[in-house]
Coordinates of N, CA and C in Angstrom, one line a residue:
X6 N 201.9 -286.7 -57.1 CA 201.5 -286.3 -55.8 C 200.0 -286.2 -55.6
X7 N 199.3 -285.5 -56.5 CA 197.9 -285.3 -56.4 C 197.1 -286.7 -56.5
X8 N 197.7 -287.7 -57.2 CA 197.0 -289.0 -57.3 C 196.9 -289.7 -56.0
X9 N 197.9 -289.4 -55.1 CA 197.9 -290.1 -53.8 C 197.4 -289.3 -52.6
X10 N 197.0 -288.1 -52.9 CA 196.5 -287.3 -51.8 C 195.1 -287.7 -51.4
X11 N 194.8 -287.9 -50.1 CA 193.5 -288.4 -49.6 C 192.4 -287.4 -50.0
X12 N 191.2 -287.9 -50.2 CA 190.1 -287.0 -50.5 C 189.8 -286.0 -49.4
X13 N 190.0 -286.4 -48.2 CA 189.8 -285.4 -47.1 C 190.7 -284.2 -47.2
X14 N 191.9 -284.4 -47.7 CA 192.8 -283.3 -47.9 C 192.4 -282.5 -49.1
X15 N 192.1 -283.2 -50.2 CA 191.7 -282.5 -51.4 C 190.5 -281.6 -51.2
X16 N 189.6 -282.0 -50.3 CA 188.4 -281.2 -50.1 C 188.8 -279.9 -49.4
X17 N 189.9 -279.8 -48.7 CA 190.2 -278.6 -47.9 C 191.1 -277.7 -48.8
X18 N 191.6 -278.1 -49.9 CA 192.5 -277.3 -50.7 C 191.6 -276.3 -51.5
X19 N 192.1 -275.1 -51.7 CA 191.3 -274.1 -52.6 C 191.4 -274.5 -54.0
X20 N 190.4 -274.2 -54.8 CA 190.3 -274.4 -56.2 C 191.0 -273.2 -56.9
X21 N 192.0 -273.5 -57.7 CA 192.7 -272.5 -58.4 C 192.4 -272.6 -59.9
X22 N 191.7 -271.6 -60.5 CA 191.3 -271.6 -61.9 C 192.5 -271.3 -62.8
X23 N 192.6 -271.9 -64.0 CA 193.6 -271.7 -65.0 C 193.1 -270.7 -66.0
X24 N 192.9 -269.4 -65.5 CA 192.4 -268.4 -66.4 C 193.4 -267.9 -67.5
X25 N 192.9 -267.8 -68.7 CA 193.6 -267.2 -69.8 C 192.7 -266.2 -70.5
X26 N 193.3 -265.1 -71.1 CA 192.5 -264.2 -71.8 C 192.3 -264.7 -73.2
X27 N 191.3 -264.0 -73.9 CA 191.0 -264.3 -75.3 C 192.3 -264.2 -76.1
X28 N 193.0 -263.1 -75.9 CA 194.3 -262.9 -76.6 C 195.2 -264.0 -76.4
X29 N 195.4 -264.5 -75.2 CA 196.3 -265.6 -74.9 C 195.9 -266.9 -75.7
X30 N 194.6 -267.2 -75.8 CA 194.1 -268.3 -76.5 C 194.4 -268.1 -78.0
X31 N 194.1 -266.9 -78.5 CA 194.2 -266.7 -80.0 C 195.7 -266.8 -80.4
X32 N 196.6 -266.3 -79.5 CA 198.0 -266.3 -79.8 C 198.5 -267.8 -79.8
X33 N 198.0 -268.6 -78.8 CA 198.4 -270.0 -78.7 C 198.0 -270.8 -79.9
X34 N 196.7 -270.6 -80.4 CA 196.2 -271.3 -81.5 C 196.9 -270.8 -82.8
X35 N 197.1 -269.5 -82.9 CA 197.8 -268.9 -84.1 C 199.2 -269.4 -84.2
X36 N 199.9 -269.7 -83.1 CA 201.3 -270.1 -83.2 C 201.4 -271.7 -83.2
X37 N 200.2 -272.3 -83.3 CA 200.3 -273.8 -83.4 C 200.6 -274.5 -82.1
X38 N 200.4 -273.8 -80.9 CA 200.7 -274.5 -79.7 C 199.9 -275.7 -79.4
X39 N 198.7 -275.8 -79.9 CA 197.8 -276.9 -79.7 C 197.8 -278.0 -80.8
X40 N 198.8 -277.9 -81.7 CA 198.8 -278.8 -82.8 C 199.0 -280.3 -82.4
X41 N 199.6 -280.4 -81.2 CA 199.9 -281.8 -80.7 C 198.6 -282.6 -80.4
X42 N 197.5 -281.8 -80.3 CA 196.2 -282.5 -80.1 C 195.8 -283.4 -81.3
X43 N 196.4 -283.2 -82.4 CA 196.1 -284.0 -83.6 C 196.9 -285.3 -83.6
X44 N 197.8 -285.5 -82.7 CA 198.7 -286.6 -82.6 C 198.0 -287.9 -82.1
X45 N 198.6 -289.0 -82.4 CA 198.0 -290.3 -81.9 C 198.0 -290.4 -80.4
X46 N 198.9 -289.6 -79.7 CA 198.9 -289.7 -78.3 C 197.7 -289.2 -77.6
X47 N 196.8 -288.5 -78.4 CA 195.5 -288.0 -77.9 C 194.4 -288.9 -78.2
X48 N 194.6 -290.0 -79.0 CA 193.5 -290.8 -79.4 C 192.8 -291.6 -78.3
X49 N 193.5 -292.0 -77.3 CA 192.9 -292.7 -76.2 C 191.8 -291.8 -75.5
X50 N 192.1 -290.6 -75.3 CA 191.1 -289.7 -74.8 C 189.9 -289.4 -75.7
X51 N 190.2 -289.0 -76.9 CA 189.2 -288.7 -77.9 C 188.3 -289.9 -78.2
X52 N 189.0 -291.1 -78.3 CA 188.2 -292.3 -78.5 C 187.2 -292.6 -77.5
X53 N 187.6 -292.4 -76.2 CA 186.6 -292.6 -75.1 C 185.5 -291.7 -75.2
X54 N 185.7 -290.4 -75.4 CA 184.7 -289.4 -75.5 C 183.7 -289.7 -76.6
X55 N 184.3 -290.1 -77.7 CA 183.5 -290.4 -78.9 C 182.6 -291.6 -78.7
X56 N 183.2 -292.6 -78.1 CA 182.4 -293.9 -77.8 C 181.2 -293.5 -76.9
X57 N 181.4 -292.7 -75.8 CA 180.3 -292.3 -75.0 C 179.3 -291.5 -75.7
X58 N 179.8 -290.6 -76.6 CA 178.8 -289.8 -77.3 C 178.0 -290.6 -78.3
X59 N 178.6 -291.6 -79.0 CA 177.8 -292.4 -79.8 C 176.8 -293.3 -79.1
X60 N 177.2 -293.7 -77.9 CA 176.3 -294.5 -77.0 C 175.1 -293.8 -76.5
X61 N 175.3 -292.5 -76.2 CA 174.2 -291.8 -75.5 C 173.5 -290.8 -76.4
X62 N 174.0 -290.5 -77.6 CA 173.3 -289.6 -78.5 C 172.0 -290.3 -79.0
X63 N 170.9 -289.7 -78.9 CA 169.6 -290.3 -79.3 C 169.2 -289.8 -80.7
X64 N 170.2 -289.5 -81.5 CA 169.9 -289.0 -82.9 C 169.7 -287.5 -83.0
X65 N 169.8 -286.8 -81.8 CA 169.6 -285.4 -81.8 C 170.9 -284.6 -81.8
X66 N 170.9 -283.3 -81.4 CA 172.1 -282.5 -81.4 C 173.1 -282.9 -80.4
X67 N 174.4 -282.5 -80.8 CA 175.5 -282.7 -79.9 C 176.2 -281.3 -79.7
X68 N 176.5 -280.9 -78.5 CA 177.1 -279.6 -78.2 C 178.4 -279.8 -77.6
X69 N 179.5 -279.3 -78.3 CA 180.9 -279.5 -77.9 C 181.4 -278.1 -77.4
X70 N 181.5 -278.0 -76.1 CA 181.9 -276.7 -75.4 C 183.4 -276.7 -75.2
X71 N 184.1 -275.7 -75.7 CA 185.5 -275.6 -75.6 C 186.1 -276.5 -76.7
X72 N 185.5 -276.4 -77.9 CA 185.8 -277.3 -79.0 C 187.2 -277.1 -79.7
X73 N 187.8 -275.9 -79.4 CA 189.1 -275.6 -80.0 C 189.0 -275.6 -81.5
X74 N 189.8 -276.3 -82.2 CA 189.8 -276.3 -83.7 C 188.9 -277.4 -84.2
X75 N 188.1 -278.0 -83.4 CA 187.1 -278.9 -83.8 C 187.6 -280.3 -84.0
X76 N 188.7 -280.7 -83.3 CA 189.3 -282.0 -83.5 C 188.3 -283.1 -83.1
X77 N 187.5 -282.9 -82.1 CA 186.6 -284.0 -81.7 C 185.6 -284.3 -82.8
X78 N 185.2 -283.3 -83.5 CA 184.2 -283.6 -84.6 C 184.8 -284.5 -85.6
X79 N 186.1 -284.4 -85.8 CA 186.7 -285.3 -86.8 C 186.6 -286.7 -86.5
X80 N 186.4 -287.0 -85.2 CA 186.3 -288.4 -84.8 C 184.8 -288.9 -84.6
X81 N 183.9 -288.0 -84.6 CA 182.5 -288.3 -84.4 C 181.9 -288.9 -85.7
X82 N 181.0 -289.9 -85.6 CA 180.3 -290.4 -86.7 C 179.1 -289.5 -87.0
X83 N 179.0 -288.8 -88.1 CA 177.9 -287.8 -88.4 C 176.6 -288.5 -88.5
X84 N 176.5 -289.8 -88.6 CA 175.2 -290.5 -88.7 C 174.6 -290.6 -87.3
X85 N 175.3 -290.3 -86.3 CA 174.8 -290.5 -84.9 C 174.1 -289.3 -84.4
X86 N 174.2 -288.1 -85.0 CA 173.6 -286.9 -84.5 C 172.9 -286.1 -85.6
X87 N 172.0 -285.3 -85.2 CA 171.2 -284.5 -86.2 C 171.9 -283.2 -86.4
X88 N 172.7 -282.7 -85.4 CA 173.4 -281.4 -85.5 C 174.6 -281.4 -84.6
X89 N 175.6 -280.8 -85.0 CA 176.8 -280.6 -84.1 C 177.1 -279.1 -84.0
X90 N 177.2 -278.6 -82.8 CA 177.6 -277.2 -82.5 C 178.9 -277.2 -81.7
X91 N 179.9 -276.6 -82.2 CA 181.2 -276.4 -81.5 C 181.4 -275.0 -81.1
X92 N 181.7 -274.8 -79.8 CA 181.8 -273.4 -79.3 C 183.2 -273.3 -78.6
X93 N 183.9 -272.2 -78.9 CA 185.2 -271.9 -78.2 C 185.4 -270.4 -78.1
X94 N 186.1 -270.0 -77.0 CA 186.4 -268.6 -76.8 C 187.3 -268.0 -77.8
X95 N 188.1 -268.8 -78.4 CA 189.1 -268.3 -79.4 C 188.6 -268.2 -80.8
X96 N 188.5 -267.0 -81.4 CA 188.1 -266.9 -82.8 C 189.1 -267.4 -83.7
X97 N 190.4 -267.5 -83.3 CA 191.5 -268.1 -84.1 C 191.2 -269.6 -84.2
X98 N 190.9 -270.2 -83.1 CA 190.6 -271.7 -83.2 C 189.3 -271.9 -84.0
X99 N 188.3 -271.1 -83.8 CA 187.1 -271.3 -84.6 C 187.3 -271.1 -86.1
X100 N 188.1 -270.1 -86.4 CA 188.5 -269.9 -87.8 C 189.1 -271.1 -88.5
X101 N 189.9 -271.8 -87.7 CA 190.5 -273.1 -88.2 C 189.5 -274.2 -88.4
X102 N 188.6 -274.2 -87.4 CA 187.5 -275.3 -87.4 C 186.6 -275.1 -88.6
X103 N 186.4 -273.8 -88.9 CA 185.4 -273.5 -90.0 C 186.0 -273.8 -91.4
X104 N 187.3 -274.2 -91.4 CA 187.9 -274.6 -92.7 C 187.6 -276.0 -93.0
X105 N 187.0 -276.8 -92.1 CA 186.6 -278.1 -92.4 C 185.6 -278.2 -93.5
X106 N 185.6 -279.3 -94.3 CA 184.6 -279.4 -95.3 C 183.2 -279.3 -94.7
X107 N 182.3 -278.5 -95.3 CA 180.9 -278.4 -94.8 C 180.2 -279.7 -94.9
X108 N 179.4 -280.0 -93.9 CA 178.5 -281.2 -94.0 C 177.0 -280.9 -93.9
X109 N 176.7 -279.6 -93.8 CA 175.3 -279.3 -93.8 C 174.6 -279.3 -92.4
X110 N 175.3 -279.9 -91.4 CA 174.6 -279.9 -90.1 C 175.6 -279.6 -89.0
X111 N 176.7 -278.9 -89.3 CA 177.6 -278.5 -88.2 C 177.8 -277.0 -88.2
X112 N 178.1 -276.5 -87.1 CA 178.4 -275.0 -86.9 C 179.4 -274.8 -85.8
X113 N 180.3 -273.9 -86.1 CA 181.3 -273.5 -85.1 C 181.1 -272.0 -84.8
X114 N 181.1 -271.7 -83.5 CA 180.8 -270.4 -83.0 C 181.9 -269.9 -82.0
X115 N 182.4 -268.7 -82.2 CA 183.3 -268.1 -81.2 C 182.5 -267.4 -80.1
X116 N 182.5 -267.9 -78.9 CA 181.7 -267.4 -77.8 C 182.3 -267.9 -76.5
X117 N 181.9 -267.1 -75.5 CA 182.3 -267.5 -74.1 C 181.2 -268.5 -73.6
X118 N 181.7 -269.8 -73.3 CA 180.7 -270.8 -72.9 C 180.0 -270.5 -71.6
X119 N 180.5 -269.6 -70.8 CA 179.9 -269.2 -69.6 C 178.6 -268.3 -69.8
X120 N 178.4 -267.8 -71.0 CA 177.3 -267.0 -71.3 C 176.6 -267.4 -72.6
X121 N 177.1 -268.4 -73.3 CA 176.6 -268.8 -74.6 C 175.2 -269.4 -74.5
X122 N 174.3 -269.0 -75.4 CA 173.0 -269.6 -75.5 C 172.8 -270.5 -76.7
X123 N 172.8 -271.8 -76.5 CA 172.6 -272.8 -77.6 C 171.3 -272.5 -78.3
X124 N 171.3 -272.9 -79.6 CA 170.1 -272.6 -80.4 C 169.0 -273.6 -80.1
X125 N 169.3 -274.8 -79.5 CA 168.3 -275.8 -79.2 C 168.9 -276.7 -78.1
X126 N 168.1 -277.5 -77.5 CA 168.5 -278.5 -76.5 C 169.3 -279.6 -77.2
X127 N 170.2 -280.2 -76.5 CA 171.1 -281.3 -77.0 C 170.9 -282.6 -76.3
X128 N 171.1 -283.7 -77.0 CA 171.2 -285.0 -76.4 C 172.4 -285.1 -75.5
X129 N 173.5 -284.6 -76.1 CA 174.8 -284.8 -75.4 C 175.5 -283.4 -75.4
X130 N 176.0 -283.0 -74.2 CA 176.8 -281.8 -74.1 C 178.1 -282.2 -73.5
X131 N 179.2 -281.8 -74.3 CA 180.5 -282.3 -74.0 C 181.4 -281.1 -73.4
X132 N 182.0 -281.4 -72.3 CA 183.0 -280.4 -71.7 C 184.3 -281.1 -71.8
X133 N 185.1 -280.9 -72.9 CA 186.3 -281.6 -73.1 C 187.5 -280.7 -72.7
X134 N 188.1 -281.0 -71.6 CA 189.3 -280.3 -71.2 C 189.1 -278.8 -71.0
X135 N 187.9 -278.4 -70.5 CA 187.6 -277.0 -70.4 C 187.2 -276.5 -69.0
X136 N 186.7 -277.4 -68.2 CA 186.1 -276.9 -66.9 C 187.1 -276.3 -66.0
X137 N 188.4 -276.7 -66.0 CA 189.4 -276.1 -65.1 C 189.8 -274.7 -65.6
X138 N 189.3 -274.2 -66.7 CA 189.6 -272.9 -67.2 C 188.4 -271.9 -66.7
X139 N 187.5 -272.4 -66.0 CA 186.3 -271.6 -65.6 C 186.4 -271.3 -64.1
X140 N 185.9 -270.2 -63.7 CA 185.9 -269.8 -62.3 C 185.1 -270.7 -61.4
X141 N 183.9 -271.1 -61.9 CA 183.0 -271.9 -61.1 C 182.5 -273.1 -62.0
X142 N 183.3 -274.2 -62.1 CA 182.9 -275.2 -63.0 C 181.5 -275.8 -62.8
X143 N 181.2 -276.1 -61.6 CA 179.9 -276.7 -61.3 C 178.7 -275.7 -61.8
X144 N 178.9 -274.5 -61.5 CA 177.9 -273.5 -61.9 C 177.7 -273.5 -63.4
X145 N 178.9 -273.6 -64.1 CA 178.8 -273.6 -65.6 C 178.1 -274.8 -66.1
X146 N 178.3 -276.0 -65.5 CA 177.6 -277.2 -66.0 C 176.1 -277.0 -65.6
X147 N 175.8 -276.6 -64.4 CA 174.4 -276.4 -64.0 C 173.6 -275.5 -65.0
X148 N 174.3 -274.5 -65.5 CA 173.7 -273.5 -66.4 C 173.2 -274.2 -67.6
X149 N 173.9 -275.3 -68.1 CA 173.6 -276.0 -69.3 C 172.5 -277.1 -69.1
X150 N 172.1 -277.3 -67.9 CA 171.0 -278.2 -67.6 C 169.7 -277.7 -68.4
X151 N 169.6 -276.4 -68.6 CA 168.4 -275.9 -69.3 C 168.5 -276.2 -70.8
X152 N 169.7 -276.6 -71.3 CA 169.9 -276.9 -72.7 C 170.1 -278.4 -73.0
X153 N 169.7 -279.2 -72.0 CA 169.9 -280.6 -72.1 C 168.5 -281.2 -72.3
X154 N 168.3 -282.0 -73.4 CA 167.1 -282.7 -73.6 C 166.7 -283.7 -72.6
X155 N 165.5 -284.0 -72.4 CA 165.1 -285.1 -71.4 C 165.9 -286.4 -71.7
X156 N 166.5 -286.9 -70.7 CA 167.3 -288.1 -70.9 C 168.7 -287.9 -71.4
X157 N 169.0 -286.6 -71.7 CA 170.3 -286.2 -72.2 C 171.4 -286.3 -71.1
X158 N 172.7 -286.3 -71.6 CA 173.8 -286.4 -70.7 C 174.9 -285.4 -70.9
X159 N 175.7 -285.2 -69.9 CA 176.9 -284.4 -69.9 C 178.1 -285.4 -70.0
X160 N 179.0 -285.2 -70.9 CA 180.2 -285.9 -71.0 C 181.4 -285.0 -70.6
X161 N 182.1 -285.3 -69.6 CA 183.2 -284.5 -69.1 C 184.5 -285.2 -69.2
X162 N 185.5 -284.6 -69.8 CA 186.9 -285.1 -69.8 C 187.8 -284.1 -69.2
X163 N 188.7 -284.6 -68.3 CA 189.7 -283.7 -67.7 C 191.0 -284.5 -67.5
X164 N 192.1 -283.8 -67.7 CA 193.4 -284.3 -67.4 C 193.5 -284.6 -65.9
X165 N 194.2 -285.7 -65.6 CA 194.2 -286.1 -64.2 C 195.3 -285.2 -63.4
X166 N 194.7 -284.3 -62.6 CA 195.6 -283.5 -61.8 C 194.7 -283.0 -60.6
X167 N 195.3 -282.3 -59.6 CA 194.6 -282.0 -58.4 C 193.4 -281.2 -58.6
X168 N 193.4 -280.1 -59.4 CA 192.2 -279.3 -59.5 C 191.1 -280.1 -60.2
X169 N 191.4 -281.1 -61.0 CA 190.4 -281.9 -61.6 C 189.7 -282.8 -60.6
X170 N 190.4 -283.2 -59.6 CA 189.8 -284.0 -58.5 C 188.8 -283.2 -57.7
X171 N 189.1 -281.9 -57.5 CA 188.2 -281.1 -56.8 C 186.9 -280.9 -57.6
X172 N 187.0 -280.7 -59.0 CA 185.8 -280.6 -59.8 C 185.0 -281.9 -59.9
X173 N 185.7 -283.0 -59.9 CA 185.0 -284.3 -59.9 C 184.2 -284.4 -58.7
X174 N 184.7 -284.0 -57.5 CA 184.0 -284.1 -56.3 C 182.7 -283.4 -56.4
X175 N 182.7 -282.2 -56.9 CA 181.5 -281.4 -57.0 C 180.5 -282.0 -58.0
X176 N 181.0 -282.5 -59.1 CA 180.1 -283.1 -60.1 C 179.5 -284.4 -59.6
X177 N 180.3 -285.2 -59.0 CA 179.8 -286.5 -58.4 C 178.7 -286.2 -57.4
X178 N 178.8 -285.1 -56.6 CA 177.9 -284.8 -55.6 C 176.6 -284.2 -56.1
X179 N 176.6 -283.8 -57.4 CA 175.4 -283.1 -57.9 C 174.7 -283.9 -58.9
X180 N 175.4 -284.8 -59.7 CA 174.7 -285.5 -60.8 C 174.8 -287.0 -60.6
X181 N 174.0 -287.7 -61.3 CA 174.0 -289.1 -61.3 C 175.1 -289.6 -62.3
X182 N 176.0 -290.4 -61.8 CA 177.1 -290.9 -62.6 C 176.7 -292.1 -63.4
X183 N 176.7 -292.1 -64.7 CA 176.3 -293.2 -65.5 C 177.5 -294.1 -65.9
X184 N 178.5 -293.5 -66.3 CA 179.7 -294.2 -66.8 C 181.0 -293.4 -66.4
X185 N 182.1 -294.1 -66.2 CA 183.3 -293.5 -66.0 C 184.5 -294.3 -66.6
X186 N 185.4 -293.7 -67.2 CA 186.6 -294.4 -67.7 C 187.8 -293.5 -67.6
X187 N 189.0 -294.2 -67.8 CA 190.2 -293.5 -67.7 C 191.1 -293.8 -68.9
X188 N 191.6 -292.8 -69.6 CA 192.4 -293.1 -70.8 C 193.8 -292.7 -70.4
X189 N 194.8 -293.6 -70.8 CA 196.2 -293.4 -70.6 C 196.9 -293.6 -71.9
X190 N 197.8 -292.7 -72.2 CA 198.6 -292.8 -73.5 C 200.0 -293.4 -73.2
X191 N 200.7 -293.6 -74.3 CA 202.0 -294.3 -74.1 C 203.0 -293.5 -73.3
X192 N 202.8 -292.2 -73.1 CA 203.7 -291.4 -72.3 C 203.3 -291.4 -70.9
X193 N 202.2 -292.1 -70.5 CA 201.8 -292.1 -69.1 C 200.9 -291.0 -68.7
X194 N 200.5 -290.1 -69.7 CA 199.5 -289.1 -69.4 C 198.1 -289.7 -69.3
X195 N 197.3 -289.2 -68.4 CA 196.0 -289.8 -68.2 C 194.9 -288.8 -68.0
X196 N 193.7 -289.2 -68.5 CA 192.5 -288.4 -68.4 C 191.4 -289.2 -67.8
X197 N 190.5 -288.6 -67.1 CA 189.3 -289.2 -66.7 C 188.1 -288.7 -67.5
X198 N 187.3 -289.6 -67.9 CA 186.1 -289.2 -68.7 C 184.9 -289.8 -68.0
X199 N 183.9 -289.0 -67.7 CA 182.7 -289.4 -67.0 C 181.4 -288.9 -67.7
X200 N 180.4 -289.7 -67.6 CA 179.1 -289.4 -68.2 C 178.1 -289.2 -67.0
X201 N 177.4 -288.0 -67.1 CA 176.5 -287.7 -66.0 C 175.1 -287.4 -66.6
X202 N 174.1 -287.6 -65.7 CA 172.7 -287.3 -66.0 C 172.1 -286.6 -64.8
X203 N 171.2 -285.7 -65.0 CA 170.5 -285.0 -63.9 C 169.8 -286.1 -63.0
X204 N 170.0 -285.9 -61.7 CA 169.3 -286.8 -60.8 C 167.8 -286.6 -60.8
X205 N 167.1 -287.7 -60.8 CA 165.7 -287.7 -60.9 C 165.2 -287.5 -59.5
X206 N 164.3 -286.5 -59.3 CA 163.8 -286.2 -57.9 C 162.9 -287.4 -57.5
X207 N 163.0 -287.8 -56.3 CA 162.2 -288.9 -55.8 C 160.7 -288.4 -55.7
X208 N 159.8 -289.3 -56.2 CA 158.4 -288.9 -56.2 C 157.9 -288.9 -54.7
X209 N 157.0 -288.0 -54.4 CA 156.4 -287.9 -53.1 C 155.6 -289.2 -52.9
X210 N 155.5 -289.7 -51.7 CA 154.7 -290.9 -51.5 C 153.2 -290.6 -51.7
X211 N 152.5 -291.5 -52.3 CA 151.1 -291.3 -52.5 C 150.3 -291.2 -51.2
X212 N 149.4 -290.3 -51.2 CA 148.6 -290.0 -50.0 C 147.7 -291.3 -49.7
X213 N 147.6 -291.6 -48.4 CA 146.8 -292.7 -48.0 C 145.3 -292.4 -48.2
X214 N 144.5 -293.3 -48.6 CA 143.1 -293.0 -48.8 C 142.4 -292.7 -47.5
X215 N 141.5 -291.8 -47.5 CA 140.8 -291.4 -46.3 C 140.0 -292.5 -45.7
X216 N 140.0 -292.6 -44.4 CA 139.4 -293.7 -43.6 C 137.9 -293.6 -43.8

C-alpha cells in the first residue's frame, strides 16, 4: 500500500516513530531475535552499503551508527578506512560485537546515537536501518554534520515502508543526493540506500568594480 501512495498524501501523514527502550533492545539481542541479519537474505542490502562505503571513504574513519552486533563491519574491507567506530544503544549487542577478533583500528561503543560524541570526524557516517527508531530523524542526521570531514558523506539505508518515505522526503530536501540504489532479496523484501553530501552554499556574486 505505501509503495503506491502519492507523495502528496505521504506528506500529510504524521510520522510515527518506532521507539523501543534499552531493555527491549537488550532482550531482543540476548534472545537472538536479530540473528537472521547474518543470513544471505540480507546480503543485497549490506553489499550495497559496503560498495558505497568503499567508493566514498577517503582512507579516513568510518562511523557506523546503530551498528548492532557489528555485522556491517564483517563485510567492510579494512584496507579502505583508517578507523571504524560502531555505536549502538544496546550493550548486549555491543558485547557481542566486541567478541570479534581485534584488528587494532576498530571500536564498539554502547551509547545513544542522539547524544553520542564521536572521537573524530569521519569520511563516511552510516545510518543503517536506524533512523525510523529516532523521534526526529533529520535533526539526528544534521547533528552529525559537525562530525563529517570536508567532502564526507552520509550513507542511509532503510527498509521500504511508509515512514521511510517520509524520512527520505526530509533528507532529499536538505542534502545533495549523490547516489541511490534499491536492494531486493529473494523474498521480495526491499531496502533503499542513498548517499548524501552537505549542500554547498552558492557563492555570493562578485562585486562590480567601481566606476
